[in-house]
PDB file of C-alpha atoms in Angstrom:
ATOM      1  CA  MET D   4      84.210  -4.605 145.046  1.00 45.00           C
ATOM      2  CA  SER D   5      81.212  -6.107 144.493  1.00 46.00           C
ATOM      3  CA  GLU D   6      78.425  -3.918 143.586  1.00 53.00           C
ATOM      4  CA  THR D   7      75.900  -7.406 144.862  1.00 56.00           C
ATOM      5  CA  LEU D   8      74.482  -6.683 147.372  1.00 61.00           C
ATOM      6  CA  PRO D   9      75.829  -8.818 150.008  1.00 58.00           C
ATOM      7  CA  ALA D  10      72.772 -11.088 151.405  1.00 68.00           C
ATOM      8  CA  LEU D  11      73.926 -12.264 154.856  1.00 90.00           C
ATOM      9  CA  VAL D  12      73.819 -10.207 157.988  1.00 95.00           C
ATOM     10  CA  ARG D  13      75.307 -12.262 161.310  1.00 97.00           C
ATOM     11  CA  PRO D  14      75.956 -11.401 164.677  1.00 98.00           C
ATOM     12  CA  ILE D  15      79.814 -10.130 164.809  1.00 98.00           C
ATOM     13  CA  THR D  16      82.260 -13.014 166.019  1.00 97.00           C
ATOM     14  CA  GLN D  17      85.361 -12.324 167.620  1.00 97.00           C
ATOM     15  CA  GLU D  18      87.109 -13.291 163.976  1.00 98.00           C
ATOM     16  CA  ASP D  19      85.921 -10.229 162.575  1.00 98.00           C
ATOM     17  CA  ALA D  20      87.256  -7.980 164.585  1.00 98.00           C
ATOM     18  CA  ASP D  21      90.508  -7.301 162.721  1.00 98.00           C
ATOM     19  CA  SER D  22      87.287  -6.573 158.534  1.00 98.00           C
ATOM     20  CA  TYR D  23      84.785  -4.341 161.539  1.00 98.00           C
ATOM     21  CA  ARG D  24      88.010  -2.441 162.350  1.00 98.00           C
ATOM     22  CA  ASP D  25      88.336  -1.921 158.252  1.00 98.00           C
ATOM     23  CA  CYS D  26      85.114  -0.825 157.691  1.00 97.00           C
ATOM     24  CA  LEU D  27      84.768   1.321 160.814  1.00 98.00           C
ATOM     25  CA  ASP D  28      88.277   3.070 159.172  1.00 98.00           C
ATOM     26  CA  ARG D  29      87.075   3.199 156.352  1.00 98.00           C
ATOM     27  CA  VAL D  30      83.175   4.934 157.339  1.00 97.00           C
ATOM     28  CA  ALA D  31      85.275   7.352 160.133  1.00 97.00           C
ATOM     29  CA  ARG D  32      87.574   9.133 156.979  1.00 97.00           C
ATOM     30  CA  GLU D  33      84.459   9.993 155.202  1.00 96.00           C
ATOM     31  CA  ARG D  34      84.323  12.299 157.882  1.00 95.00           C
ATOM     32  CA  LEU D  35      80.403  12.922 158.073  1.00 95.00           C
ATOM     33  CA  TYR D  36      78.631  10.625 159.664  1.00 95.00           C
ATOM     34  CA  ILE D  37      80.610   9.511 163.188  1.00 95.00           C
ATOM     35  CA  ALA D  38      82.261  10.644 166.003  1.00 94.00           C
ATOM     36  CA  PHE D  39      85.935   9.027 164.358  1.00 93.00           C
ATOM     37  CA  THR D  40      87.883  10.477 161.836  1.00 95.00           C
ATOM     38  CA  GLU D  41      90.080   7.582 162.155  1.00 96.00           C
ATOM     39  CA  ALA D  42      89.581   3.992 163.773  1.00 97.00           C
ATOM     40  CA  PRO D  43      90.480   2.648 166.785  1.00 96.00           C
ATOM     41  CA  SER D  44      94.397   0.660 166.955  1.00 97.00           C
ATOM     42  CA  ALA D  45      93.541  -2.379 166.047  1.00 97.00           C
ATOM     43  CA  ALA D  46      94.304  -4.196 169.464  1.00 97.00           C
ATOM     44  CA  GLU D  47      91.608  -2.001 170.603  1.00 97.00           C
ATOM     45  CA  ALA D  48      89.319  -2.801 168.023  1.00 98.00           C
ATOM     46  CA  ARG D  49      89.647  -6.409 169.152  1.00 98.00           C
ATOM     47  CA  PHE D  50      89.473  -5.625 173.092  1.00 97.00           C
ATOM     48  CA  TYR D  51      86.168  -3.560 172.314  1.00 97.00           C
ATOM     49  CA  VAL D  52      84.372  -6.435 170.150  1.00 98.00           C
ATOM     50  CA  LYS D  53      85.658  -9.036 172.742  1.00 98.00           C
ATOM     51  CA  ALA D  54      83.947  -7.350 175.678  1.00 96.00           C
ATOM     52  CA  MET D  55      80.648  -6.653 173.634  1.00 97.00           C
ATOM     53  CA  LEU D  56      80.530 -10.648 173.008  1.00 97.00           C
ATOM     54  CA  GLN D  57      81.441 -11.675 176.563  1.00 96.00           C
ATOM     55  CA  ARG D  58      78.457  -9.603 177.483  1.00 95.00           C
ATOM     56  CA  ASN D  59      76.060 -10.609 174.960  1.00 96.00           C
ATOM     57  CA  LEU D  60      75.324  -7.480 173.405  1.00 97.00           C
ATOM     58  CA  PRO D  61      73.471  -6.632 170.264  1.00 98.00           C
ATOM     59  CA  PHE D  62      75.965  -6.705 167.708  1.00 98.00           C
ATOM     60  CA  VAL D  63      75.484  -7.282 163.910  1.00 98.00           C
ATOM     61  CA  VAL D  64      77.486  -7.134 160.996  1.00 98.00           C
ATOM     62  CA  SER D  65      76.753  -7.192 157.532  1.00 96.00           C
ATOM     63  CA  VAL D  66      79.278  -9.370 154.823  1.00 95.00           C
ATOM     64  CA  ASP D  67      80.248  -9.364 151.496  1.00 93.00           C
ATOM     65  CA  ALA D  68      80.374 -12.662 149.314  1.00 90.00           C
ATOM     66  CA  GLU D  69      84.032 -12.886 150.412  1.00 92.00           C
ATOM     67  CA  ASN D  70      83.139 -12.331 154.483  1.00 93.00           C
ATOM     68  CA  ARG D  71      84.390  -8.799 154.147  1.00 96.00           C
ATOM     69  CA  VAL D  72      82.906  -6.321 157.108  1.00 97.00           C
ATOM     70  CA  VAL D  73      80.734  -3.890 154.601  1.00 96.00           C
ATOM     71  CA  GLY D  74      78.349  -2.245 157.229  1.00 97.00           C
ATOM     72  CA  TRP D  75      78.005  -3.076 161.505  1.00 98.00           C
ATOM     73  CA  CYS D  76      75.223  -1.566 163.630  1.00 98.00           C
ATOM     74  CA  ASN D  77      75.648  -2.752 167.521  1.00 98.00           C
ATOM     75  CA  ILE D  78      74.504  -1.115 170.853  1.00 98.00           C
ATOM     76  CA  HIS D  79      76.472  -0.234 173.536  1.00 96.00           C
ATOM     77  CA  VAL D  80      75.565  -0.701 177.428  1.00 94.00           C
ATOM     78  CA  ALA D  81      77.579   0.937 180.364  1.00 89.00           C
ATOM     79  CA  PRO D  82      78.590  -1.730 182.411  1.00 85.00           C
ATOM     80  CA  ASP D  83      77.155  -2.719 185.371  1.00 78.00           C
ATOM     81  CA  ASN D  84      78.746   0.147 187.948  1.00 74.00           C
ATOM     82  CA  PRO D  85      77.443   0.542 191.809  1.00 75.00           C
ATOM     83  CA  LEU D  86      77.919   3.933 192.084  1.00 73.00           C
ATOM     84  CA  ARG D  87      75.141   4.941 189.055  1.00 79.00           C
ATOM     85  CA  PRO D  88      72.743   1.970 189.685  1.00 80.00           C
ATOM     86  CA  GLY D  89      69.513   2.482 186.934  1.00 85.00           C
ATOM     87  CA  PHE D  90      71.397   2.465 183.926  1.00 88.00           C
ATOM     88  CA  GLN D  91      71.170  -1.173 182.936  1.00 88.00           C
ATOM     89  CA  HIS D  92      67.978  -0.889 180.564  1.00 91.00           C
ATOM     90  CA  VAL D  93      69.361   1.626 177.952  1.00 94.00           C
ATOM     91  CA  GLY D  94      71.846   0.801 175.446  1.00 96.00           C
ATOM     92  CA  THR D  95      73.637   3.402 172.614  1.00 97.00           C
ATOM     93  CA  LEU D  96      73.101   2.383 169.124  1.00 98.00           C
ATOM     94  CA  GLY D  97      76.328   2.908 166.965  1.00 97.00           C
ATOM     95  CA  MET D  98      76.509   1.689 163.087  1.00 97.00           C
ATOM     96  CA  GLY D  99      77.953   2.624 160.146  1.00 97.00           C
ATOM     97  CA  LEU D 100      78.131   1.242 156.093  1.00 96.00           C
ATOM     98  CA  ASP D 101      80.503   1.220 153.224  1.00 95.00           C
ATOM     99  CA  GLU D 102      79.588   3.650 150.743  1.00 93.00           C
ATOM    100  CA  PRO D 103      78.922   1.838 148.256  1.00 92.00           C
ATOM    101  CA  TYR D 104      76.048  -0.861 150.211  1.00 92.00           C
ATOM    102  CA  ARG D 105      73.687   2.322 151.468  1.00 92.00           C
ATOM    103  CA  GLY D 106      70.101   2.560 150.327  1.00 89.00           C
ATOM    104  CA  LYS D 107      69.853  -1.217 149.901  1.00 89.00           C
ATOM    105  CA  GLY D 108      68.310  -1.781 153.144  1.00 91.00           C
ATOM    106  CA  LEU D 109      71.505  -3.225 155.030  1.00 93.00           C
ATOM    107  CA  GLY D 110      70.884  -0.696 157.370  1.00 94.00           C
ATOM    108  CA  THR D 111      66.916  -1.575 158.602  1.00 96.00           C
ATOM    109  CA  ARG D 112      67.989  -5.215 158.203  1.00 95.00           C
ATOM    110  CA  MET D 113      71.084  -5.022 160.945  1.00 97.00           C
ATOM    111  CA  MET D 114      69.212  -2.669 162.856  1.00 96.00           C
ATOM    112  CA  GLN D 115      66.180  -5.268 163.178  1.00 96.00           C
ATOM    113  CA  ALA D 116      68.925  -7.796 164.064  1.00 97.00           C
ATOM    114  CA  CYS D 117      70.065  -5.430 167.183  1.00 97.00           C
ATOM    115  CA  PHE D 118      66.384  -4.966 167.892  1.00 96.00           C
ATOM    116  CA  ASP D 119      65.656  -8.527 168.016  1.00 95.00           C
ATOM    117  CA  TRP D 120      68.409  -9.643 170.087  1.00 96.00           C
ATOM    118  CA  ALA D 121      67.345  -5.671 172.745  1.00 95.00           C
ATOM    119  CA  GLY D 122      64.234  -7.376 173.346  1.00 93.00           C
ATOM    120  CA  ARG D 123      65.868 -10.330 174.286  1.00 94.00           C
ATOM    121  CA  ILE D 124      68.738  -9.601 177.268  1.00 94.00           C
ATOM    122  CA  GLY D 125      65.706  -6.594 177.765  1.00 91.00           C
ATOM    123  CA  LEU D 126      66.782  -3.525 177.109  1.00 94.00           C
ATOM    124  CA  GLU D 127      64.230  -1.074 176.695  1.00 94.00           C
ATOM    125  CA  ARG D 128      65.668   2.042 175.452  1.00 96.00           C
ATOM    126  CA  ILE D 129      67.814   2.890 172.817  1.00 97.00           C
ATOM    127  CA  ASP D 130      70.075   6.506 172.709  1.00 97.00           C
ATOM    128  CA  LEU D 131      72.060   7.372 170.510  1.00 98.00           C
ATOM    129  CA  GLN D 132      73.413  10.438 168.785  1.00 98.00           C
ATOM    130  CA  VAL D 133      73.701  12.241 164.256  1.00 98.00           C
ATOM    131  CA  TYR D 134      74.530  14.852 162.803  1.00 98.00           C
ATOM    132  CA  ALA D 135      71.639  16.699 161.272  1.00 97.00           C
ATOM    133  CA  SER D 136      73.307  16.595 158.309  1.00 97.00           C
ATOM    134  CA  ASN D 137      72.853  13.177 157.683  1.00 96.00           C
ATOM    135  CA  THR D 138      68.763  12.952 157.189  1.00 96.00           C
ATOM    136  CA  GLY D 139      69.596   9.342 155.711  1.00 94.00           C
ATOM    137  CA  ALA D 140      70.424   7.949 158.604  1.00 96.00           C
ATOM    138  CA  ILE D 141      67.287  10.568 160.703  1.00 97.00           C
ATOM    139  CA  ALA D 142      64.680   8.761 158.341  1.00 96.00           C
ATOM    140  CA  LEU D 143      66.488   5.409 158.902  1.00 96.00           C
ATOM    141  CA  TYR D 144      65.696   5.970 162.901  1.00 97.00           C
ATOM    142  CA  ARG D 145      62.519   7.563 162.491  1.00 97.00           C
ATOM    143  CA  LYS D 146      61.214   4.307 161.062  1.00 95.00           C
ATOM    144  CA  PHE D 147      62.237   2.213 163.701  1.00 95.00           C
ATOM    145  CA  GLY D 148      60.125   4.573 166.231  1.00 95.00           C
ATOM    146  CA  PHE D 149      63.192   6.805 166.905  1.00 97.00           C
ATOM    147  CA  VAL D 150      61.952  10.531 168.296  1.00 97.00           C
ATOM    148  CA  THR D 151      63.999  13.430 169.225  1.00 98.00           C
ATOM    149  CA  GLU D 152      64.690  14.430 172.523  1.00 98.00           C
ATOM    150  CA  GLY D 153      66.788  16.942 171.396  1.00 98.00           C
ATOM    151  CA  THR D 154      69.299  19.027 169.181  1.00 98.00           C
ATOM    152  CA  ARG D 155      73.328  20.173 169.938  1.00 98.00           C
ATOM    153  CA  ILE D 156      73.267  22.920 168.315  1.00 98.00           C
ATOM    154  CA  ARG D 157      76.845  23.510 166.628  1.00 97.00           C
ATOM    155  CA  ALA D 158      77.806  20.366 168.367  1.00 97.00           C
ATOM    156  CA  ARG D 159      80.141  19.022 165.760  1.00 97.00           C
ATOM    157  CA  LYS D 160      83.281  21.920 163.755  1.00 97.00           C
ATOM    158  CA  LEU D 161      85.179  19.429 161.849  1.00 95.00           C
ATOM    159  CA  ASP D 162      86.747  21.048 158.553  1.00 93.00           C
ATOM    160  CA  ASN D 163      85.825  24.452 159.185  1.00 95.00           C
ATOM    161  CA  HIS D 164      82.042  22.905 158.771  1.00 95.00           C
ATOM    162  CA  TYR D 165      79.475  22.945 161.582  1.00 97.00           C
ATOM    163  CA  ASP D 166      77.043  20.182 162.681  1.00 97.00           C
ATOM    164  CA  ASP D 167      74.320  20.031 164.828  1.00 98.00           C
ATOM    165  CA  ILE D 168      74.076  16.543 166.737  1.00 98.00           C
ATOM    166  CA  VAL D 169      70.550  15.353 166.815  1.00 98.00           C
ATOM    167  CA  LEU D 170      69.517  12.717 170.386  1.00 98.00           C
ATOM    168  CA  MET D 171      66.967  10.598 169.373  1.00 98.00           C
ATOM    169  CA  ALA D 172      65.931   7.804 171.757  1.00 98.00           C
ATOM    170  CA  ARG D 173      64.276   5.107 171.522  1.00 97.00           C
ATOM    171  CA  LEU D 174      61.787   3.327 174.479  1.00 95.00           C
ATOM    172  CA  ARG D 175      60.153  -0.380 174.032  1.00 84.00           C
ATOM    173  CA  PRO D 176      56.957  -0.548 177.155  1.00 66.00           C
ATOM    174  CA  PRO D 177      59.169  -3.111 180.274  1.00 60.00           C
ATOM    175  CA  GLN D 178      57.674  -5.981 180.396  1.00 59.00           C
ATOM    176  CA  GLY D 179      56.187  -7.599 183.424  1.00 53.00           C
TER     177      GLY D 179
END
């Protein structure tokens, strides 16, 4: 694996789905940063990428020199539901980076690309959940204007270790 910083942060394509799934799996198997402990199946990952693309939702990847996904950032919006109106201005952030690429500015670049996209499609509130032990991610989120809205104490117990889940959100003033 190249130790050089990947120069490219770009929107995901359907062709990236398997590589995205592989990256998701590598991060998940660390058992530290995301709720998954392994990635969903390749078919499920392909379906998710396709659905995000069809809905024009923010989804960017960082790729290395071999065009292999080494990180992702996306903002999911729940599908429109006539029984639960009023939530189409809200998105949920998800992201991850392969270990060798952390702390090099890629998270910042991916988040900025996602937030630019989110602004273009009118999202006003972005929320997320992060493990309290993930202090690097929390610092990055604060840099982008996220504030803590609450903490779920001992919300995760994995490998006989508890972690709190910090609930954070970033608000953009309504347009118009």
